[in-house]
CSV table of C-alpha atoms and ligand atoms in Angstrom, one decimal:
chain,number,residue,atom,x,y,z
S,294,UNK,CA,-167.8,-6.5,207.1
S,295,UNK,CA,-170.0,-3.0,207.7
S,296,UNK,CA,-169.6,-1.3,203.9
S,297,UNK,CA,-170.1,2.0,205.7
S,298,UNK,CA,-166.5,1.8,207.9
S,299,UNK,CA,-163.2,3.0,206.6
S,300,UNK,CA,-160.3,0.8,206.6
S,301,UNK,CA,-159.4,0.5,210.3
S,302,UNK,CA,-156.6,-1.0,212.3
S,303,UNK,CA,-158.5,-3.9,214.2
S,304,UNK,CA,-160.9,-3.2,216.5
S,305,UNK,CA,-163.1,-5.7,218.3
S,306,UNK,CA,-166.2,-5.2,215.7
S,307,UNK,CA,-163.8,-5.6,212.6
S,308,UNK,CA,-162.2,-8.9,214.1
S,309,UNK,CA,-165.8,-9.7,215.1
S,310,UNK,CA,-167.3,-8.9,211.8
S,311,UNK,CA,-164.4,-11.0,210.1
S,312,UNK,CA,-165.2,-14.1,212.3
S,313,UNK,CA,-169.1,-13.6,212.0
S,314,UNK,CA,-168.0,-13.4,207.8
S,315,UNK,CA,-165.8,-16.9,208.2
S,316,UNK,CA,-168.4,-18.5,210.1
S,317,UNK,CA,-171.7,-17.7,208.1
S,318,UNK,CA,-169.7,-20.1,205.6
S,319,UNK,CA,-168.7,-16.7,203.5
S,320,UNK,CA,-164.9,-17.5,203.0
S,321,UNK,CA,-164.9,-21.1,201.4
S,322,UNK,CA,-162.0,-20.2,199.2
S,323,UNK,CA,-159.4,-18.1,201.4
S,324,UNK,CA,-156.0,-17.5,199.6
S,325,UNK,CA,-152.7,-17.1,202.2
S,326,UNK,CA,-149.7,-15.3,201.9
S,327,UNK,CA,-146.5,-15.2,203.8
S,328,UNK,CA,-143.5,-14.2,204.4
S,329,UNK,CA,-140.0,-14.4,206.8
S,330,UNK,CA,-142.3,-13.4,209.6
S,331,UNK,CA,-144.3,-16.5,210.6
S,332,UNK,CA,-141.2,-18.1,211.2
S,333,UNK,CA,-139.4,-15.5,213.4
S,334,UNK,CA,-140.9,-17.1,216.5
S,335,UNK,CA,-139.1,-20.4,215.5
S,336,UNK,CA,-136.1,-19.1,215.1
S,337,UNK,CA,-135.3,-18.3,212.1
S,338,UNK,CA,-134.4,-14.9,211.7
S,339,UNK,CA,-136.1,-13.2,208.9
S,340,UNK,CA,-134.7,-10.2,206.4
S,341,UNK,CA,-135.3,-7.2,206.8
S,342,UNK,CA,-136.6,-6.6,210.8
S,343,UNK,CA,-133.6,-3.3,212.0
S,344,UNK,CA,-132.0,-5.9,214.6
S,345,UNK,CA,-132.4,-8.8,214.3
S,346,UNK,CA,-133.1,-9.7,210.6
S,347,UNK,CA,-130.5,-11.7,208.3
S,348,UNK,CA,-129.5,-8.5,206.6
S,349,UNK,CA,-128.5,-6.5,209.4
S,350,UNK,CA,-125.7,-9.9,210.6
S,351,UNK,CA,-124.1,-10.5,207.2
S,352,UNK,CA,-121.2,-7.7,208.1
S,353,UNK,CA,-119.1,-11.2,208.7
S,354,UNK,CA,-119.5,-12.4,205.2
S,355,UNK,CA,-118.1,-8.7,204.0
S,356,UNK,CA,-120.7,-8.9,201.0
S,357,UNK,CA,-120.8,-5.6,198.9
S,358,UNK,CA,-124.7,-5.0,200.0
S,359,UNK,CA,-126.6,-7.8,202.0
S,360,UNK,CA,-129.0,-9.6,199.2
S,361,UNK,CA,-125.7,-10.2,197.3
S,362,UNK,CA,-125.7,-13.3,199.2
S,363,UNK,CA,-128.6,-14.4,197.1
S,364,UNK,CA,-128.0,-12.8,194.0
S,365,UNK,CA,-127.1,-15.0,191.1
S,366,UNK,CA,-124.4,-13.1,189.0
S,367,UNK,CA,-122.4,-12.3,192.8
S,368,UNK,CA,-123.2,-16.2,193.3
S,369,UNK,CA,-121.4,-17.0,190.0
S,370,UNK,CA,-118.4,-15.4,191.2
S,371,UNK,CA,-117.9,-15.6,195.2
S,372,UNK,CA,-120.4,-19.1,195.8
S,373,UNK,CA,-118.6,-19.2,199.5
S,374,UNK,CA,-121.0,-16.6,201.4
S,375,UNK,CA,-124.3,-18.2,200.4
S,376,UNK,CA,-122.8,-21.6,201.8
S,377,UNK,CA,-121.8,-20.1,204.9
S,378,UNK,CA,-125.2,-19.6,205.3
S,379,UNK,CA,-127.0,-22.1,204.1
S,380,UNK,CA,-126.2,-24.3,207.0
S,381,UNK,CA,-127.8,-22.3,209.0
S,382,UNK,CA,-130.9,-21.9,206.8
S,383,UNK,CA,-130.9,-26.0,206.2
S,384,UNK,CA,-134.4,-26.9,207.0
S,385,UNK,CA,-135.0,-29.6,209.4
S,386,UNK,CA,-134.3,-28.4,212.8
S,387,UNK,CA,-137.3,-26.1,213.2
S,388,UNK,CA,-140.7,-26.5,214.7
S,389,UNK,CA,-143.6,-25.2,213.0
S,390,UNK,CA,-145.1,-21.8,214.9
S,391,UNK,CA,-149.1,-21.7,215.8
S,392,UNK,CA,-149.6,-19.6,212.7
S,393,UNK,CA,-148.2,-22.5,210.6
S,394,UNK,CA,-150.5,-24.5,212.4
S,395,UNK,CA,-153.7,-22.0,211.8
S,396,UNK,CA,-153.0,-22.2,208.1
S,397,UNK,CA,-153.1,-26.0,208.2
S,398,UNK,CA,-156.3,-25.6,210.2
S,399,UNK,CA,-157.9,-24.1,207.5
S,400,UNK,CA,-157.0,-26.8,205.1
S,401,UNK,CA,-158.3,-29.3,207.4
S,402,UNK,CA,-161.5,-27.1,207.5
S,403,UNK,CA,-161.6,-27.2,203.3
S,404,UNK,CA,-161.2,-23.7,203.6
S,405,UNK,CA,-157.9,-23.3,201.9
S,406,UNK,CA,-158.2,-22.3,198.2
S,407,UNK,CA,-154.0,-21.8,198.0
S,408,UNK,CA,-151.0,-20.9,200.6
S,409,UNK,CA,-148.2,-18.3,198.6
S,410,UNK,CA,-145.2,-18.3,200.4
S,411,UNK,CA,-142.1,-16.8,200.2
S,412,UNK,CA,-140.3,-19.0,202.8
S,413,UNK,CA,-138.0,-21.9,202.3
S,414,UNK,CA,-138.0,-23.1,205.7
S,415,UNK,CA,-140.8,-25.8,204.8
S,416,UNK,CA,-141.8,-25.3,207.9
S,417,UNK,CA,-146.0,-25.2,206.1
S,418,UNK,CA,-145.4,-29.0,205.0
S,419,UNK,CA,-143.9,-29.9,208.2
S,420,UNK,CA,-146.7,-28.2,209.7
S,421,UNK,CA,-149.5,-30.6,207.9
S,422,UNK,CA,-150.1,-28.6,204.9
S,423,UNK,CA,-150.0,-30.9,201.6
S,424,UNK,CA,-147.8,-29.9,199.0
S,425,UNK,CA,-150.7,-29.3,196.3
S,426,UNK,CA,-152.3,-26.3,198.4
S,427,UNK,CA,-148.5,-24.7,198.7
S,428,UNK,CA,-147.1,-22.3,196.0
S,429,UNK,CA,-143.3,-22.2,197.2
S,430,UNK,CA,-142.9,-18.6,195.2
S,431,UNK,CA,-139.4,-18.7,196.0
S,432,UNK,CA,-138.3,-22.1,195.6
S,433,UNK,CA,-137.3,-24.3,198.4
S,434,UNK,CA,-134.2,-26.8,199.6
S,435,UNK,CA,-136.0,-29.2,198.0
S,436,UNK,CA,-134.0,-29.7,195.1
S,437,UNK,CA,-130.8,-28.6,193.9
S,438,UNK,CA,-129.1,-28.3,190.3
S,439,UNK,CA,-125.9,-26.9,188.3
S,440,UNK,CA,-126.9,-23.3,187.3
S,441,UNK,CA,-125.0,-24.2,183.8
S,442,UNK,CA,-126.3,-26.6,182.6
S,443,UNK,CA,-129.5,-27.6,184.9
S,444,UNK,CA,-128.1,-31.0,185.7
S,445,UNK,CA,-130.0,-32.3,189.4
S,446,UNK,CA,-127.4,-33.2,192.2
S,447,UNK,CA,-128.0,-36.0,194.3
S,448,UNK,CA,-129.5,-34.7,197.8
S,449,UNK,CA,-126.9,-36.7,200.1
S,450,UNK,CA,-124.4,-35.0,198.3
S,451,UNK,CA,-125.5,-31.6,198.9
S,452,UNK,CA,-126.6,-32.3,202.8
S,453,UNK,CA,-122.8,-33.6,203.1
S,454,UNK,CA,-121.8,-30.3,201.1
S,455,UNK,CA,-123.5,-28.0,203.4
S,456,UNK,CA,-122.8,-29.9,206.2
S,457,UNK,CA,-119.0,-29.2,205.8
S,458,UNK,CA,-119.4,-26.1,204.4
S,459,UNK,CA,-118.1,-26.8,201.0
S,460,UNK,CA,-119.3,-25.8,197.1
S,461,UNK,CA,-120.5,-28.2,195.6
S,462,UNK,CA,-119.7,-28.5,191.7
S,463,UNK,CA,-121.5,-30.3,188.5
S,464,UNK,CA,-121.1,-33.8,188.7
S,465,UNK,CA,-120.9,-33.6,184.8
S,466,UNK,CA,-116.8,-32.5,184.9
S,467,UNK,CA,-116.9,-31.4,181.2
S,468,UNK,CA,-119.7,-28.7,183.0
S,469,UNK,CA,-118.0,-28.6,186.1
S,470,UNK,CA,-120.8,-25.1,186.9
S,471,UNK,CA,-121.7,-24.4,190.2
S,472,UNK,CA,-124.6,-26.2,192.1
S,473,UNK,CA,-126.7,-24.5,194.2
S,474,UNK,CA,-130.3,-25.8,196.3
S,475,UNK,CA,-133.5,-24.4,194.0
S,476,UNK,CA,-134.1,-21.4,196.0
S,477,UNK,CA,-135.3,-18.3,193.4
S,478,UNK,CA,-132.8,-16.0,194.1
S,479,UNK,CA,-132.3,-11.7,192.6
S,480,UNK,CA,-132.1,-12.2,189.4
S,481,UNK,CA,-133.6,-15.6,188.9
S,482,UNK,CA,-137.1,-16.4,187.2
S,483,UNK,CA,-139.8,-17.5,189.8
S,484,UNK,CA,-141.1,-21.2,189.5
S,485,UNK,CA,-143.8,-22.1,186.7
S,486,UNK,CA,-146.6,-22.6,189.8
S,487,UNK,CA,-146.3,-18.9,190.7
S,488,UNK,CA,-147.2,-17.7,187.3
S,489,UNK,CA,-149.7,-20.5,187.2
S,490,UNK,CA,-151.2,-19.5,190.3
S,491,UNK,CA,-151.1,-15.9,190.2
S,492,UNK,CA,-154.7,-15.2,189.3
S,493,UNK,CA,-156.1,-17.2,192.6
S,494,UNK,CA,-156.2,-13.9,194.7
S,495,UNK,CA,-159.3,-12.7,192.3
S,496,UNK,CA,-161.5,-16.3,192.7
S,497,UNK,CA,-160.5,-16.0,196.8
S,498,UNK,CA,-163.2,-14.7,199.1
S,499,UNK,CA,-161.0,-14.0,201.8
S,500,UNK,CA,-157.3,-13.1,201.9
S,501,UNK,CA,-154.8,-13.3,204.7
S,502,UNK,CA,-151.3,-12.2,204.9
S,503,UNK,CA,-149.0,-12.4,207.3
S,504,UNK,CA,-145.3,-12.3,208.5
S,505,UNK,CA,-144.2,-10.1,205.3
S,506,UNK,CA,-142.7,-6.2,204.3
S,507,UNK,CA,-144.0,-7.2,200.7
S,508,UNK,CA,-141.2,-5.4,199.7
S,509,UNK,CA,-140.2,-7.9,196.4
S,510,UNK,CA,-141.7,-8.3,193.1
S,511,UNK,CA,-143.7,-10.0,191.8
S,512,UNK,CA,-145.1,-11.8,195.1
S,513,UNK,CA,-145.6,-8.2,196.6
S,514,UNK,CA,-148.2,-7.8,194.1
S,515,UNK,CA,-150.9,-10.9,194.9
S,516,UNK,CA,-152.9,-9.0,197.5
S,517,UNK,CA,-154.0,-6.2,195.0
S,518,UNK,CA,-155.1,-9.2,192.6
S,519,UNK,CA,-158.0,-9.6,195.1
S,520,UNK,CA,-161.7,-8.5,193.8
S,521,UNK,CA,-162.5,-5.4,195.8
S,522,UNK,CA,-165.4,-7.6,197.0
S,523,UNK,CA,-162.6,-9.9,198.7
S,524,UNK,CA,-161.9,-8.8,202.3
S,525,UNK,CA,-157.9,-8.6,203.1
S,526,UNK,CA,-156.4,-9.5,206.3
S,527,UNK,CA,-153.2,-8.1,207.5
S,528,UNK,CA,-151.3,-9.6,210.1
S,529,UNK,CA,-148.0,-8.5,210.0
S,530,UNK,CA,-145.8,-6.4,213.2
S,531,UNK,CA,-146.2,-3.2,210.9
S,532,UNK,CA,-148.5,-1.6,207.6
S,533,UNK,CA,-147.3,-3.1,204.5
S,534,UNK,CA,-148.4,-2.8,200.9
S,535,UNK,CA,-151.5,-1.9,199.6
S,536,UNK,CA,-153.4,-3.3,202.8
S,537,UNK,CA,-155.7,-0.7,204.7
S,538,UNK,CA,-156.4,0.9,201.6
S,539,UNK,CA,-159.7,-0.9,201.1
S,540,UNK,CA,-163.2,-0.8,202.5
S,541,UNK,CA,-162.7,-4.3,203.6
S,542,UNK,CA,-159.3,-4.1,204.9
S,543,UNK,CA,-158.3,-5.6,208.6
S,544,UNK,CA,-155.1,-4.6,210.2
S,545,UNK,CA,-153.8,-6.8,212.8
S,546,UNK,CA,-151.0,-4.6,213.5
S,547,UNK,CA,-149.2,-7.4,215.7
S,548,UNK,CA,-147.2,-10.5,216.3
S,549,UNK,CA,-148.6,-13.2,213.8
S,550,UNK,CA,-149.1,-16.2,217.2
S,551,UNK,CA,-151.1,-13.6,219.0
S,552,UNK,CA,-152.7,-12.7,215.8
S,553,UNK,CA,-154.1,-15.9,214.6
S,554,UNK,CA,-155.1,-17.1,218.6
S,555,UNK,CA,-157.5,-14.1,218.7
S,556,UNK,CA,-158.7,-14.9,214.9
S,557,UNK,CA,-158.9,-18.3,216.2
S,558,UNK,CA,-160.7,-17.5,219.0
S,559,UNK,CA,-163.0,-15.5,217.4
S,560,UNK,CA,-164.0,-17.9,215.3
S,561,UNK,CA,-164.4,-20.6,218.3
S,562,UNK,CA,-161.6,-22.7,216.8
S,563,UNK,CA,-158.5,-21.9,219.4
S,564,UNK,CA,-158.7,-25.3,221.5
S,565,UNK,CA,-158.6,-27.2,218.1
S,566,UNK,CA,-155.6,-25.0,216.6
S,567,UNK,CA,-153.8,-25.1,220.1
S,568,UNK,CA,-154.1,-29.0,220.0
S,569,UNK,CA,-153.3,-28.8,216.7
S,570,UNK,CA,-150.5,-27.5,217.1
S,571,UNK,CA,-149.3,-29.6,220.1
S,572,UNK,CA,-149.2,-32.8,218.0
S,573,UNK,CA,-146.6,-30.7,215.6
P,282,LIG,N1,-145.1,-11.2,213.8
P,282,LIG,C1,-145.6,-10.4,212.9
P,282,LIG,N2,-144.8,-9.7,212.0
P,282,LIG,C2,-143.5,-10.1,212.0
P,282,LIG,C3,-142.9,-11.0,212.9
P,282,LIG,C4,-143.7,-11.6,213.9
P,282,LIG,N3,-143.3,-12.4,214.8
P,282,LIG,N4,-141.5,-11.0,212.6
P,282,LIG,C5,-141.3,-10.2,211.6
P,282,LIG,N5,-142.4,-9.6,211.2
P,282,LIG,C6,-142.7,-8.7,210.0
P,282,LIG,C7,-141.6,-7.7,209.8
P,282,LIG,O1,-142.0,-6.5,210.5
P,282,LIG,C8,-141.7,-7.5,208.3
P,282,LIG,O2,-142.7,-6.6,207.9
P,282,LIG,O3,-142.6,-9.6,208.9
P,282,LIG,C9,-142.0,-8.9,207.8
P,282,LIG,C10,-140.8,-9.6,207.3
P,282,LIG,O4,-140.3,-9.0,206.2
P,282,LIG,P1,-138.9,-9.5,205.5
P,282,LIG,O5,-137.9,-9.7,206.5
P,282,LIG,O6,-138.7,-8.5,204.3
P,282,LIG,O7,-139.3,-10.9,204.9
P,282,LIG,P2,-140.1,-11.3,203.6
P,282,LIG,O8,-141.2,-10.3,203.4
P,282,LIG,O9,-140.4,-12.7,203.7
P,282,LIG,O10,-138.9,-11.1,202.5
P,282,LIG,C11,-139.3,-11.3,201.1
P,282,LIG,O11,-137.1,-11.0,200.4
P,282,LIG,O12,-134.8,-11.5,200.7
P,282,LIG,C12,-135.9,-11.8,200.0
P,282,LIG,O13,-136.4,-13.9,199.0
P,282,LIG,C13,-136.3,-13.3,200.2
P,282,LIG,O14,-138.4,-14.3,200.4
P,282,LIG,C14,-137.6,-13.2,200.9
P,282,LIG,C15,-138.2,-11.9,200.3
């Protein structure tokens, strides 16, 4: 990308520089990172958007503020409003999006150093991408345990628990502590592979992040561990973080599907992502 230009919101030359970068075989080792946003146009709502995000339709739940529901000391006491929920945040009825889709592409192109999300949709796996090049920063539904006393509950258990909407307890009855699926939430410690992962951002020669406000900690912080060498791609509905800040900044300032297509195009890849994503 031109040293001489300021950070810009896209224009054609930036996008055009970026593609001419990826395709001189410059970004070998791209790092990802994603939030709620990528999965809005599959239907699951994401946090913080005025309308339509989760915390603006919790008012039926009557939580004190809206990320009690996944806060662990309002958990310990009240367990019902999280399960409410949860059955509506149970993966397994959504279809990846295109930009799920463009981030498998580039692991099929051996272009993905690492993928950070913040999203417990799985919607990445279901979308192709293998579970080594995923950092699930925030847990996922994967697995689920006793917050006492860390005992694992059996998975058919907890799909029949949140299936009928009820809270599932320790199967040890001496424990008898609440259970709840392995998703990090306010107030718990992020998973080991974060913290193992955290210094990627400075061996990547390309970041991209999309679908995110970065507005929690620590995750927020991964773009600024880029090199300043390391060009940053935003593409996100509005500015967040640290992004534009930089020389080599690009702001997509748009939908993430439109976003990635013109990327895609840019780079001559769009028929192979749009097929790609067809057989998802
Ligand atoms: N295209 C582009 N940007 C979008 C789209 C879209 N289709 N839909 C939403 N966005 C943008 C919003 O404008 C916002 O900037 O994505 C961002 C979503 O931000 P949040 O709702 O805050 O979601 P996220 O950043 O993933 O939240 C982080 O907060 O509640 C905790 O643990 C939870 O992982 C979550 C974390």
């Amino acid at each position: 990308v031109d040293p001489s230009t300021p950070p810009q919101t896209l224009s054609a030359r930036s996008l055009e520089a970026l593609a001419q970068y990826i395709q001189d075989g410059r970004a070998q080792k791209i790092v990802v990172m994603v939030g709620a946003g990528i999965s809005t146009s599959a239907g699951i709502p994401d946090f913080r958007s005025p309308e339509t995000g989760l915390y603006a339709n919790l008012a039926r739940l009557n939580l004190p503020y809206a990320e009690a529901v996944f806060d662990i000391s309002y958990f310990r006491n009240n367990p019902e409003p999280f399960y409410t929920l949860a059955q509506e945040l149970y993966p397994g009825k959504y279809r990846p999006t295109i930009t799920h889709s463009f981030i498998n592409l580039l692991h099929q192109k051996g272009l993905l150093l690492k993928l950070f999300t913040q999203n417990i949709d799985c919607l990445e796996r279901e979308a192709g991408v293998p579970a080594d090049k995923i950092v699930e920063a925030h847990g996922s539904f994967a697995k689920q345990s006793c917050i006492e006393c860390k005992k694992s509950y059996p998975e058919e258990r907890m799909q029949e628990a949140i299936h009928k909407k009820w809270v599932p307890h320790c199967l040890d009855l001496s424990c008898n502590g609440l259970v709840k699926p392995e998703i990090v939430f306010f107030g718990e410690q992020l998973p080991a592979a974060f913290f193992e992962n955290r210094n990627l951002p400075s061996e990547a020669d390309l970041a991209i992040v999309m679908g995110t406000s970065l507005s929690v900690q620590p995750f927020a912080s991964l773009p600024s561990f880029c090199e300043d060498r390391t060009p940053r791609l935003l593409i996100n509905s509005e500015q967040v973080g640290d992004l534009g800040g930089r020389r080599d900044d690009v702001l997509m300032l748009e939908d993430c599907d439109s976003g990635v297509r013109k990327l895609a195009e840019a780079c001559g890849w769009l028929e192979e992502l749009e097929a790609l994503w067809a057989k998802t």
